[in-house]
Short mmCIF file of C-alpha atoms in Angstrom, two decimals:
data_model
loop_
_atom_site.label_atom_id
_atom_site.label_comp_id
_atom_site.label_asym_id
_atom_site.label_seq_id
_atom_site.Cartn_x
_atom_site.Cartn_y
_atom_site.Cartn_z
CA MET U 949 12.62 -1.77 -15.06
CA LYS U 950 10.61 -2.29 -11.81
CA GLN U 951 13.70 -1.30 -9.65
CA PHE U 952 14.38 1.72 -12.13
CA ILE U 953 10.80 3.24 -11.59
CA ALA U 954 10.81 2.86 -8.07
CA PHE U 955 14.20 4.35 -7.56
CA THR U 956 13.26 7.22 -10.21
CA LYS U 957 10.08 7.88 -8.02
CA LYS U 958 12.19 8.20 -4.89
CA GLU U 959 14.65 10.55 -6.74
CA PHE U 960 11.99 13.00 -7.55
CA HIS U 961 10.19 12.71 -4.05
CA GLU U 962 13.54 13.60 -2.82
CA SER U 963 13.96 16.59 -4.92
CA ALA U 964 10.30 17.81 -3.75
CA ALA U 965 11.01 17.08 0.00
CA THR U 966 14.57 18.71 0.09
CA PHE U 967 13.28 21.71 -1.95
CA ARG U 968 15.83 21.04 -4.79
CA LEU U 969 12.99 20.89 -7.57
CA TYR U 970 11.43 24.71 -5.92
CA ILE U 971 14.85 26.16 -5.80
CA LEU U 972 16.08 25.10 -9.44
CA LEU U 973 12.55 26.20 -10.80
CA ALA U 974 12.49 29.35 -9.07
CA ILE U 975 15.85 30.31 -10.13
CA PHE U 976 15.27 29.55 -13.56
CA LEU U 977 12.26 31.25 -13.60
CA LEU U 978 14.18 34.49 -12.40
CA PHE U 979 16.68 34.08 -15.09
CA GLY U 980 13.75 33.96 -17.77
CA ILE U 981 12.31 37.15 -16.54
CA MET U 982 15.81 38.73 -16.21
CA GLY U 983 16.76 38.56 -19.88
CA PRO U 984 13.98 40.82 -21.25
CA LEU U 985 13.95 42.99 -18.18
CA MET U 986 17.75 43.82 -18.19
CA ALA U 987 17.67 44.22 -21.80
CA LEU U 988 14.84 46.95 -21.20
CA LEU U 989 16.42 48.40 -18.36
CA THR U 990 20.20 48.74 -19.47
CA PRO U 991 19.71 51.92 -21.53
CA THR U 992 17.63 53.51 -18.66
CA ILE U 993 20.16 52.56 -16.17
CA LEU U 994 23.07 53.83 -18.17
CA GLU U 995 21.30 56.96 -19.25
CA SER U 996 20.51 57.90 -15.50
CA LEU U 997 24.12 57.18 -14.47
CA ALA U 998 25.31 59.29 -17.32
CA GLY U 999 22.59 62.08 -16.66
CA GLY U 1000 22.65 65.11 -14.42
CA ASP U 1001 25.84 67.51 -14.20
CA SER U 1002 28.45 64.85 -15.38
CA GLY U 1003 28.02 66.20 -18.99
CA ILE U 1004 28.51 62.81 -20.48
CA VAL U 1005 26.12 61.99 -22.83
CA ILE U 1006 25.40 58.28 -23.83
CA THR U 1007 23.36 57.29 -26.72
CA MET U 1008 22.22 53.87 -26.65
CA PRO U 1009 20.32 52.20 -29.37
CA ASP U 1010 16.75 50.74 -28.51
CA PRO U 1011 16.91 47.39 -27.13
CA THR U 1012 15.94 44.51 -29.13
CA ALA U 1013 14.81 41.06 -28.83
CA THR U 1014 18.26 40.01 -29.33
CA ASP U 1015 19.54 41.86 -26.42
CA ALA U 1016 17.01 40.11 -24.20
CA TRP U 1017 18.37 36.77 -25.57
CA ALA U 1018 22.03 38.04 -24.99
CA GLN U 1019 21.07 38.79 -21.48
CA PHE U 1020 19.38 35.50 -20.98
CA PHE U 1021 22.25 33.38 -22.02
CA SER U 1022 24.56 35.11 -20.12
CA GLY U 1023 22.56 34.90 -17.06
CA VAL U 1024 22.05 31.25 -17.41
CA VAL U 1025 25.60 30.32 -18.80
CA GLU U 1026 27.52 32.35 -16.20
CA MET U 1027 25.29 32.07 -13.13
CA GLY U 1028 22.63 29.42 -13.64
CA MET U 1029 25.31 26.51 -14.54
CA PRO U 1030 27.47 27.16 -11.57
CA ILE U 1031 24.23 27.14 -9.34
CA LEU U 1032 23.12 23.86 -11.15
CA ALA U 1033 26.45 22.25 -10.18
CA ILE U 1034 25.88 23.31 -6.76
CA ILE U 1035 22.51 22.01 -6.43
CA PHE U 1036 23.53 18.49 -8.06
CA CYS U 1037 26.79 18.11 -6.37
CA GLY U 1038 25.30 15.89 -3.56
CA ILE U 1039 23.69 13.53 -6.02
CA MET U 1040 25.87 10.67 -5.24
CA SER U 1041 27.93 11.81 -2.28
CA ASN U 1042 25.02 12.21 0.06
CA GLU U 1043 24.01 8.33 -0.42
CA PHE U 1044 27.43 7.52 0.14
CA SER U 1045 28.15 9.61 3.14
CA ARG U 1046 24.88 8.83 4.91
CA GLY U 1047 24.82 5.21 3.94
CA THR U 1048 21.40 5.20 2.53
CA LEU U 1049 22.29 2.83 -0.11
CA VAL U 1050 22.91 -0.09 2.04
CA ASN U 1051 19.60 -0.97 2.56
CA LEU U 1052 18.61 -0.76 -1.02
CA LEU U 1053 21.81 -2.52 -2.40
CA THR U 1054 21.19 -5.58 -0.08
CA LYS U 1055 17.70 -5.85 -1.36
CA GLY U 1056 18.92 -6.63 -4.78
CA LEU U 1057 18.93 -2.96 -6.30
CA LYS U 1058 21.38 -3.14 -9.37
CA ARG U 1059 24.23 -0.60 -8.93
CA HIS U 1060 23.71 0.65 -12.66
CA THR U 1061 20.01 1.25 -12.11
CA ILE U 1062 21.07 3.68 -9.43
CA ILE U 1063 23.48 5.50 -11.36
CA LEU U 1064 21.14 5.72 -14.76
CA SER U 1065 18.01 6.55 -12.44
CA LYS U 1066 19.95 9.51 -10.77
CA PHE U 1067 21.33 10.85 -14.29
CA ILE U 1068 17.96 10.68 -15.95
CA SER U 1069 16.10 12.29 -13.35
CA ALA U 1070 18.47 15.08 -12.84
CA GLY U 1071 18.54 15.63 -16.77
CA ILE U 1072 14.81 15.84 -16.54
CA LEU U 1073 14.84 18.38 -13.56
CA TRP U 1074 17.25 20.32 -15.63
CA ALA U 1075 15.46 20.13 -18.77
CA VAL U 1076 12.31 21.08 -17.08
CA SER U 1077 13.98 24.26 -15.34
CA PHE U 1078 15.77 25.25 -18.40
CA LEU U 1079 12.53 24.99 -20.55
CA LEU U 1080 10.59 27.03 -17.89
CA ALA U 1081 13.42 29.64 -18.43
CA VAL U 1082 13.38 29.79 -22.07
CA GLY U 1083 9.54 29.97 -22.16
CA ILE U 1084 9.31 32.60 -19.95
CA CYS U 1085 11.97 34.89 -21.90
CA TYR U 1086 10.38 34.06 -25.02
CA VAL U 1087 6.87 35.00 -24.05
CA TYR U 1088 8.41 38.41 -22.59
CA THR U 1089 10.50 38.94 -25.45
CA ALA U 1090 7.32 38.51 -27.85
CA PHE U 1091 5.37 40.69 -25.82
CA TYR U 1092 7.75 43.74 -25.76
CA TRP U 1093 9.21 43.04 -29.33
CA ASP U 1094 8.00 42.14 -32.68
CA THR U 1095 9.79 39.11 -33.21
CA GLU U 1096 10.47 37.09 -36.24
CA PRO U 1097 10.30 33.25 -36.01
CA MET U 1098 13.42 31.85 -34.73
CA ASN U 1099 15.56 29.32 -36.79
CA TYR U 1100 17.30 26.22 -35.38
CA VAL U 1101 15.39 26.44 -32.22
CA LEU U 1102 16.14 22.89 -31.29
CA LEU U 1103 19.90 23.36 -31.65
CA THR U 1104 19.83 26.94 -29.94
CA PHE U 1105 18.47 25.62 -26.57
CA GLY U 1106 19.44 21.95 -26.87
CA ALA U 1107 22.98 22.66 -27.14
CA PRO U 1108 23.42 24.68 -23.73
CA TRP U 1109 20.93 21.97 -22.04
CA LEU U 1110 23.49 19.31 -23.38
CA PHE U 1111 26.30 21.09 -21.79
CA GLY U 1112 24.27 21.09 -18.42
CA LEU U 1113 23.86 17.51 -18.89
CA PHE U 1114 27.57 17.10 -19.46
CA MET U 1115 28.20 19.06 -15.96
CA ILE U 1116 25.58 16.72 -14.44
CA SER U 1117 27.55 13.63 -15.41
CA LEU U 1118 30.79 15.21 -14.37
CA LEU U 1119 29.17 15.72 -11.01
CA MET U 1120 28.21 12.21 -10.54
CA PHE U 1121 31.64 10.59 -11.74
CA GLY U 1122 33.51 12.72 -9.22
CA GLY U 1123 30.82 11.95 -6.83
CA THR U 1124 31.37 8.23 -7.43
CA LEU U 1125 34.88 8.35 -7.37
CA PHE U 1126 35.58 10.37 -4.33
CA GLY U 1127 32.42 9.55 -2.46
CA ASN U 1128 31.91 13.24 -1.10
CA PHE U 1129 30.81 16.40 -2.55
CA TYR U 1130 33.87 18.11 -2.63
CA GLY U 1131 35.03 15.68 -5.07
CA SER U 1132 31.99 15.95 -7.07
CA LEU U 1133 32.17 19.96 -7.21
CA PHE U 1134 35.70 20.10 -7.93
CA THR U 1135 35.73 17.24 -10.74
CA CYS U 1136 33.05 19.28 -12.60
CA LEU U 1137 34.40 22.79 -11.90
CA GLY U 1138 38.04 21.56 -12.88
CA ALA U 1139 37.03 20.05 -15.79
CA VAL U 1140 34.97 23.07 -17.32
CA LEU U 1141 37.70 25.43 -16.18
CA ALA U 1142 40.31 23.17 -17.98
CA LEU U 1143 38.09 23.21 -21.04
CA MET U 1144 37.93 26.90 -20.99
CA LEU U 1145 41.56 27.33 -20.64
CA VAL U 1146 42.71 24.97 -23.50
CA ASN U 1147 40.03 27.35 -25.73
CA VAL U 1148 43.31 29.73 -25.98
CA ILE U 1149 45.06 27.11 -28.13
CA PRO U 1150 43.90 27.83 -31.83
CA ASN U 1151 41.25 25.82 -33.45
CA VAL U 1152 40.49 23.79 -30.28
CA ALA U 1153 37.30 25.97 -29.67
CA ARG U 1154 35.95 24.19 -32.81
CA TYR U 1155 35.88 20.91 -30.93
CA ASN U 1156 35.43 22.16 -27.45
CA PRO U 1157 31.77 21.38 -25.89
CA THR U 1158 32.01 24.96 -23.84
CA SER U 1159 31.02 26.51 -27.23
CA LEU U 1160 27.82 24.66 -26.85
CA THR U 1161 26.88 27.70 -24.54
CA GLY U 1162 27.56 30.12 -27.28
CA THR U 1163 24.33 29.49 -29.16
CA LEU U 1164 23.50 33.17 -29.10
CA SER U 1165 25.17 33.60 -32.37
CA LEU U 1166 22.32 31.51 -34.20
CA ILE U 1167 19.84 34.08 -32.60
CA ASN U 1168 21.77 37.20 -33.84
CA GLY U 1169 22.75 35.78 -37.22
CA THR U 1170 26.56 35.45 -36.64
CA GLY U 1171 27.03 31.77 -36.29
CA ASP U 1172 26.66 28.84 -38.40
CA PRO U 1173 24.70 25.66 -37.17
CA SER U 1174 27.14 23.42 -38.52
CA ASP U 1175 29.69 24.92 -36.11
CA PHE U 1176 28.05 23.02 -33.41
CA ILE U 1177 28.37 19.52 -34.85
CA ARG U 1178 31.68 18.62 -33.65
CA PRO U 1179 31.15 19.90 -30.14
CA LEU U 1180 27.77 18.32 -29.85
CA ILE U 1181 29.39 14.98 -30.98
CA ILE U 1182 32.19 15.23 -28.43
CA CYS U 1183 30.10 16.41 -25.49
CA GLY U 1184 27.45 13.40 -26.14
CA VAL U 1185 30.42 10.93 -26.36
CA ALA U 1186 31.90 12.36 -23.05
CA ILE U 1187 28.59 12.17 -21.42
CA VAL U 1188 28.26 8.42 -22.31
CA ALA U 1189 31.86 7.96 -21.22
CA LEU U 1190 31.28 9.52 -17.76
CA ILE U 1191 28.12 7.57 -17.03
CA VAL U 1192 29.71 4.38 -18.02
CA GLY U 1193 32.75 5.31 -16.07
CA SER U 1194 30.72 6.18 -12.95
CA ILE U 1195 28.84 2.66 -13.20
CA ALA U 1196 32.48 0.95 -13.37
CA VAL U 1197 33.80 2.83 -10.58
CA PHE U 1198 30.52 2.24 -8.59
CA ASN U 1199 30.76 -1.50 -9.23
CA ARG U 1200 34.23 -1.81 -7.49
CA LYS U 1201 33.27 0.56 -4.70
CA THR U 1202 32.76 -0.73 -1.15
CA VAL U 1203 29.80 0.73 0.18
CA MET O 1264 20.24 -28.18 4.90
CA ASN O 1265 22.70 -25.31 5.90
CA THR O 1266 21.32 -21.85 4.98
CA LEU O 1267 24.78 -20.37 5.26
CA GLU O 1268 28.10 -21.87 4.77
CA ILE O 1269 31.34 -20.23 4.94
CA ARG O 1270 34.42 -21.89 3.91
CA ASN O 1271 37.94 -20.73 4.31
CA LEU O 1272 37.05 -17.01 4.07
CA SER O 1273 39.89 -14.39 4.55
CA LYS O 1274 40.05 -10.64 4.29
CA ARG O 1275 42.86 -8.18 4.73
CA PHE O 1276 42.78 -4.55 4.87
CA GLY O 1277 46.44 -3.51 3.76
CA LEU O 1278 48.85 -5.42 6.01
CA HIS O 1279 46.09 -6.18 8.75
CA LYS O 1280 44.44 -9.70 8.52
CA VAL O 1281 41.02 -8.86 9.63
CA ILE O 1282 39.61 -12.31 9.02
CA ASP O 1283 41.88 -15.40 8.90
CA ASN O 1284 40.77 -18.36 7.06
CA ILE O 1285 37.44 -18.96 8.99
CA SER O 1286 34.81 -21.61 8.23
CA PHE O 1287 31.34 -22.34 9.82
CA SER O 1288 27.82 -23.17 9.01
CA VAL O 1289 24.23 -22.00 9.82
CA PRO O 1290 21.57 -24.56 9.68
CA GLU O 1291 18.03 -23.71 8.44
CA ASN O 1292 15.89 -21.75 11.18
CA CYS O 1293 18.76 -21.38 13.67
CA VAL O 1294 19.34 -18.41 15.52
CA PHE O 1295 23.13 -18.23 15.23
CA GLY O 1296 24.87 -15.68 17.77
CA PHE O 1297 28.20 -14.30 16.20
CA ILE O 1298 29.98 -13.08 19.31
CA GLY O 1299 33.17 -10.88 19.29
CA ALA O 1300 34.62 -8.06 20.76
CA ASN O 1301 34.66 -4.56 19.03
CA GLY O 1302 36.95 -4.91 16.14
CA ALA O 1303 36.89 -8.71 15.81
CA GLY O 1304 35.69 -8.82 12.35
CA LYS O 1305 31.91 -9.38 12.65
CA THR O 1306 30.75 -6.58 10.34
CA THR O 1307 33.65 -7.24 8.03
CA THR O 1308 32.37 -10.88 7.54
CA MET O 1309 28.78 -9.94 7.29
CA LYS O 1310 29.28 -7.40 4.64
CA MET O 1311 31.32 -9.99 2.76
CA ILE O 1312 28.06 -12.36 2.97
CA LEU O 1313 26.46 -9.25 1.38
CA GLY O 1314 28.64 -8.94 -1.30
CA LEU O 1315 29.37 -5.46 -0.13
CA LEU O 1316 32.98 -6.11 0.52
CA ARG O 1317 35.40 -8.27 -1.55
CA ALA O 1318 36.78 -11.45 0.04
CA ASP O 1319 40.42 -12.11 -0.53
CA GLY O 1320 40.15 -15.88 -0.13
CA GLY O 1321 37.44 -18.52 0.43
CA GLU O 1322 33.79 -19.03 -0.49
CA ILE O 1323 30.38 -17.89 1.11
CA ILE O 1324 27.36 -19.81 -0.01
CA VAL O 1325 23.74 -19.02 0.63
CA CYS O 1326 21.15 -21.49 0.35
CA GLY O 1327 23.42 -23.12 -2.25
CA GLU O 1328 24.39 -20.01 -4.04
CA ARG O 1329 27.80 -18.56 -4.27
CA VAL O 1330 27.99 -14.94 -3.19
CA ARG O 1331 29.83 -12.55 -5.64
CA PHE O 1332 31.10 -9.01 -4.91
CA GLY O 1333 29.19 -6.30 -6.25
CA ALA O 1334 26.37 -8.56 -7.34
CA THR O 1335 23.23 -8.87 -5.78
CA LYS O 1336 21.59 -11.92 -6.74
CA THR O 1337 22.00 -13.91 -3.37
CA ASN O 1338 20.73 -10.67 -1.56
CA ARG O 1339 17.14 -11.72 -2.54
CA LEU O 1340 17.30 -14.45 -0.09
CA ILE O 1341 18.99 -12.02 2.64
CA GLY O 1342 17.43 -9.67 4.70
CA TYR O 1343 20.05 -7.16 6.36
CA LEU O 1344 19.81 -4.86 9.54
CA PRO O 1345 22.92 -2.66 9.47
CA ASP O 1346 24.29 -1.63 12.91
CA VAL O 1347 22.92 1.78 12.40
CA PRO O 1348 20.56 1.57 9.81
CA GLU O 1349 20.13 4.59 7.44
CA PHE O 1350 16.78 5.89 5.91
CA TYR O 1351 15.66 8.74 3.87
CA ASN O 1352 14.70 11.23 6.56
CA TYR O 1353 12.02 12.81 4.30
CA MET O 1354 10.14 9.63 3.99
CA ARG O 1355 7.25 8.32 6.36
CA PRO O 1356 7.61 4.45 7.36
CA LYS O 1357 5.28 3.14 4.89
CA GLU O 1358 6.68 5.16 1.87
CA TYR O 1359 10.17 3.66 2.82
CA LEU O 1360 8.61 0.09 3.07
CA ARG O 1361 7.01 0.90 -0.40
CA LEU O 1362 10.45 1.71 -2.06
CA CYS O 1363 11.76 -1.36 -0.43
CA GLY O 1364 9.02 -3.33 -1.87
CA GLU O 1365 9.07 -2.10 -5.04
CA ILE O 1366 12.80 -2.61 -5.55
CA VAL O 1367 12.57 -6.34 -4.22
CA GLY O 1368 9.52 -6.86 -6.49
CA LEU O 1369 6.81 -7.42 -4.51
CA ARG O 1370 3.35 -6.56 -5.94
CA ASP O 1371 1.40 -3.57 -4.78
CA LYS O 1372 -0.94 -5.68 -2.69
CA THR O 1373 1.53 -7.60 -1.10
CA ILE O 1374 3.52 -4.57 -0.37
CA LYS O 1375 0.43 -3.12 1.43
CA ALA O 1376 -0.21 -6.36 3.44
CA ARG O 1377 3.34 -7.10 4.31
CA SER O 1378 3.87 -3.33 5.44
CA SER O 1379 1.16 -3.23 8.08
CA GLU O 1380 1.95 -6.71 9.40
CA LEU O 1381 5.42 -5.97 9.76
CA LEU O 1382 4.96 -2.42 11.31
CA ALA O 1383 2.59 -3.92 13.50
CA LEU O 1384 5.35 -6.61 14.52
CA VAL O 1385 7.87 -3.88 15.17
CA GLY O 1386 5.42 -1.52 17.02
CA LEU O 1387 5.28 1.41 14.68
CA SER O 1388 1.88 1.08 13.28
CA ASP O 1389 0.32 4.11 14.57
CA VAL O 1390 3.70 6.09 13.81
CA ASN O 1391 3.22 8.21 10.76
CA LYS O 1392 5.79 10.94 11.13
CA LYS O 1393 8.83 11.54 9.23
CA ILE O 1394 11.81 9.02 9.76
CA GLY O 1395 14.09 12.41 10.39
CA GLY O 1396 12.15 12.74 13.76
CA PHE O 1397 12.51 8.82 14.76
CA SER O 1398 14.75 7.82 17.97
CA ARG O 1399 17.45 5.32 17.57
CA GLY O 1400 15.37 2.58 18.64
CA MET O 1401 12.43 3.39 16.28
CA LYS O 1402 15.02 3.33 13.27
CA GLN O 1403 16.27 0.07 14.67
CA ARG O 1404 12.96 -1.53 14.64
CA LEU O 1405 11.94 0.22 11.26
CA GLY O 1406 15.30 -1.34 10.17
CA MET O 1407 13.88 -4.97 11.30
CA ALA O 1408 10.76 -4.23 9.18
CA GLN O 1409 12.58 -3.46 6.19
CA ALA O 1410 15.14 -6.37 6.30
CA LEU O 1411 12.10 -8.82 6.84
CA LEU O 1412 10.02 -7.24 3.99
CA GLY O 1413 11.16 -9.76 1.36
CA GLU O 1414 10.54 -12.55 3.42
CA PRO O 1415 14.06 -13.47 3.35
CA LYS O 1416 15.50 -17.23 4.20
CA LEU O 1417 18.33 -15.40 6.04
CA LEU O 1418 18.22 -12.48 8.47
CA ILE O 1419 21.59 -10.93 9.19
CA CYS O 1420 21.56 -8.23 12.19
CA ASP O 1421 24.75 -6.35 12.74
CA GLU O 1422 24.82 -5.55 16.59
CA PRO O 1423 20.91 -4.88 16.85
CA THR O 1424 20.78 -4.22 20.37
CA SER O 1425 24.28 -2.54 20.86
CA ALA O 1426 23.18 1.28 20.79
CA LEU O 1427 19.94 0.75 22.34
CA ASP O 1428 18.72 1.66 26.05
CA PRO O 1429 17.48 -1.50 27.81
CA LEU O 1430 14.02 -0.83 26.80
CA GLY O 1431 14.80 -0.64 22.95
CA ARG O 1432 17.11 -3.68 23.63
CA LYS O 1433 14.22 -5.52 25.11
CA GLU O 1434 11.65 -4.81 22.16
CA VAL O 1435 14.35 -5.72 19.61
CA LEU O 1436 14.95 -8.99 21.13
CA ASN O 1437 11.38 -9.68 21.35
CA ILE O 1438 10.84 -9.27 17.81
CA LEU O 1439 13.70 -11.47 17.09
CA GLN O 1440 12.05 -14.03 19.53
CA GLN O 1441 8.76 -13.83 17.40
CA ILE O 1442 10.45 -14.61 14.09
CA LYS O 1443 12.41 -17.44 15.60
CA GLY O 1444 11.86 -20.76 13.67
CA LYS O 1445 10.36 -19.08 10.69
CA THR O 1446 13.92 -17.56 9.57
CA THR O 1447 17.51 -18.38 9.92
CA VAL O 1448 19.11 -15.42 11.81
CA ILE O 1449 22.62 -14.19 12.14
CA PHE O 1450 22.93 -12.07 14.99
CA SER O 1451 26.28 -10.24 15.78
CA THR O 1452 26.80 -8.94 19.30
CA HIS O 1453 29.10 -8.54 22.12
CA ILE O 1454 26.26 -8.31 24.73
CA LEU O 1455 26.47 -11.94 26.01
CA SER O 1456 23.28 -11.95 28.02
CA ASP O 1457 21.53 -11.17 24.72
CA VAL O 1458 23.02 -14.22 23.02
CA GLU O 1459 21.85 -16.65 25.97
CA ARG O 1460 18.23 -15.36 25.57
CA ILE O 1461 17.74 -16.10 22.18
CA CYS O 1462 20.48 -17.97 20.34
CA ASP O 1463 20.64 -21.74 19.47
CA ARG O 1464 24.23 -21.80 18.24
CA VAL O 1465 27.01 -19.30 18.69
CA ALA O 1466 30.31 -18.72 17.24
CA VAL O 1467 33.16 -16.66 18.91
CA LEU O 1468 35.17 -14.68 16.62
CA HIS O 1469 38.47 -13.49 18.14
CA LYS O 1470 41.27 -11.47 16.04
CA GLY O 1471 39.84 -12.96 12.90
CA SER O 1472 39.68 -16.54 13.83
CA ILE O 1473 36.57 -18.62 14.83
CA VAL O 1474 38.03 -19.62 18.52
CA LEU O 1475 34.55 -21.38 19.42
CA GLU O 1476 31.63 -23.04 17.59
CA SER O 1477 28.85 -24.81 19.34
CA ALA O 1478 25.20 -25.38 19.85
CA MET O 1479 24.08 -23.25 22.87
CA GLY O 1480 22.78 -26.40 24.88
CA ASP O 1481 26.09 -28.37 24.56
CA LEU O 1482 27.87 -25.06 25.62
CA LYS O 1483 25.93 -24.85 28.60
CA PHE O 1484 26.81 -28.24 29.75
CA GLN O 1485 29.96 -28.93 28.50
CA HIS O 1486 31.93 -26.12 30.00
CA LYS O 1487 32.29 -26.15 33.73
CA THR O 1488 31.67 -22.68 34.71
CA LYS O 1489 33.82 -20.10 37.12
CA ALA O 1490 30.95 -17.73 37.66
CA MET O 1491 26.97 -18.44 38.38
CA THR O 1492 24.43 -16.26 39.33
CA ILE O 1493 22.16 -17.45 42.01
CA GLU O 1494 18.65 -15.82 42.81
CA PHE O 1495 16.67 -16.55 46.21
CA GLY O 1496 12.97 -15.94 46.26
CA HIS O 1497 13.38 -14.00 49.61
CA GLU O 1498 15.81 -11.34 50.97
CA VAL O 1499 19.03 -12.81 52.17
CA ASP O 1500 22.00 -11.61 53.98
CA SER O 1501 24.97 -11.83 51.75
CA ASP O 1502 27.52 -12.59 54.49
CA GLU O 1503 25.36 -15.53 55.54
CA VAL O 1504 25.44 -17.03 51.99
CA MET O 1505 29.46 -16.49 51.82
CA ASN O 1506 29.74 -18.22 55.13
CA VAL O 1507 27.87 -21.12 53.83
CA LEU O 1508 30.12 -21.33 50.86
CA ARG O 1509 33.42 -21.13 52.83
CA GLU O 1510 32.23 -23.89 55.14
CA ASN O 1511 31.74 -26.13 51.90
CA HIS O 1512 35.46 -25.33 50.62
CA PHE O 1513 34.30 -22.72 48.07
CA ALA O 1514 36.31 -19.83 47.92
CA PRO O 1515 34.79 -17.04 45.69
CA THR O 1516 37.24 -14.53 44.35
CA SER O 1517 34.64 -11.77 43.77
CA TYR O 1518 30.93 -11.57 44.07
CA GLU O 1519 28.34 -8.56 43.59
CA THR O 1520 24.62 -8.00 44.04
CA PRO O 1521 23.11 -8.08 40.78
CA ALA O 1522 23.26 -5.27 38.53
CA ALA O 1523 20.28 -6.51 36.62
CA SER O 1524 18.05 -4.92 39.35
CA ILE O 1525 19.05 -1.40 38.01
CA GLU O 1526 17.95 -2.51 34.52
CA ASP O 1527 14.86 -4.16 36.04
CA MET O 1528 14.08 -0.72 37.83
CA PHE O 1529 14.77 1.12 34.65
CA LEU O 1530 12.25 -1.02 32.84
CA GLU O 1531 9.82 -0.45 35.70
CA VAL O 1532 9.97 3.40 35.79
CA ALA O 1533 10.24 3.79 32.14
CA LYS O 1534 7.33 1.80 31.12
#
C-alpha cells in the first residue's frame, strides 16, 4: 500500500508537471461551455446563413436544454474521447522507452502496483475532467432554460465515463504489450473502431460497450435505462480483463 | 559469507549464446571488478542478478536467497546503478530520492536524513534544479545516491565511469572508494585502470565465459608482465633510458610517453 501511494503521488505529480492535467481540464471545461453555447447559437447561425437575398427561409424551433445536452455529448464523444486517448497514449510506453522504471523496479516496486496505480490515477483524472464538463454544462443549461430534475443522473454520466475508462485500459494494455505509444494508440483506436463496425450486425448494439456513449436517450426520454445494463456489464468485464492482461504481460516483460 | 553466488548461469538470445555456464562468487564487503569488452555479457549478467532478465539455466543467490525473474524480493538487498540511469526529468533530486525512499519503505525521517547524507556524499547537496537539466556526470552521481538509499548489502554498478569525462570519472571512483568496506560492490567496466584503483577481486568475462577470476593482489604478483610504467622524479631523456635497457638485454617492442599527462592536464585546467 505504501508503494501504491508513493507511485500514485508520482503519477499526479507527473500529470501536473507535464501539463497533462491542465490540458485535460481546459479541454473538458471548453466542452462544458460549448454544449449550451452551440445549442443557443445554432439557430442564429443558420438563420444568418439563410438570410439576406437567398430567399431561403429556415424556421428553427427555439433551442431547449435537451439540445444543449445533445451538443455536449456529441462534443465529448466525438472529440473529447479521441483527445483523451492521445493524452494518455504514453502512459505506459513513456516509462518503457525512457527506461525510468528500472531504478524503481530494482528497489522492489511490484509490477502490478505500477499498472494499478497508473490505471486508477488516470481514471481519477478522467473522472475529474468529465465531472467538470458535466458540471459546467449543467450550470449553463440551468441558467438559460427552465430545467426539470434529471432522472438516472448516475447512469447518464457514469456510462460514458466507464467507456472512457475502457479506452484507458486499452491504452495501457497496448502500451504494455508493444512498449511504444503507436502500439498503445492503435490498440485503443483499433478496438473502438472494430466495436463500431460490428454494430452493423443486428442485435450486437444491445451488447456493445460503444452504446454507453449514447445515454442522451435517457435525457430526451427515448431510451430505457435497462438497455444499458448489458453493455455496462460487458464493458466492466472487459476493463478488468484488460488490466489483468496488462499485469500478466508486464510480469513477463524484460525491462 | 558470500554476498553473491552465481552457479552455472546461462543465457541465450535466439541462437546467440551470451552467457555460457558461468560460476563465480563475491565475498562480503569486497569490491569486485567485472571486466569485459563491450558485448561480453556484463550487463546481461547484472540484469539477471536483478531479476530483470530471465536466465535460461543455473542459479543466482544473493545473501542466501535465490533470485527469481520478475519477482523483486531479493532486490531489497541490492542497489543498482544502470549504465545510463534514467530519472523523471521534472523532479528535483530530493523529490526523486523521496519517491525511492517511499518505495523501499523507509520512514519519513529516515528518508530526509539519508537523502541529505547521500547528496552530500555524491556532491549534489546544493543542487536544487530539475533533473532534466543535469549533466551526465550529475545523473551518474544521483544514480549512485538512489542506489545507496536503501542501505543495500550489494551495490551493482554497470559501467559507472565509461560515459564520463575524466573529472566525472574521478568523482565516481572517489565515491566508490568511500563506501568500500561498508557495502559489497560489483562494478563492471572496460577501463582497466579504474579496476586497478579500487577493486579487491576481478573476474574477466570474455565471449560469455569467465576466463580469469582472482584476487587483485594475487593477480599482480602471479602474472609476469609484458608491460610496465616507470615514473621518474625528474626529467629524463627517453633515449638514455632506452640505451640502459638495451645494454641490459631488454628489447622493448614499443614505448610511449604517458598519456596520463593529458589527463592530469585536463584535471588541472578543469578544476
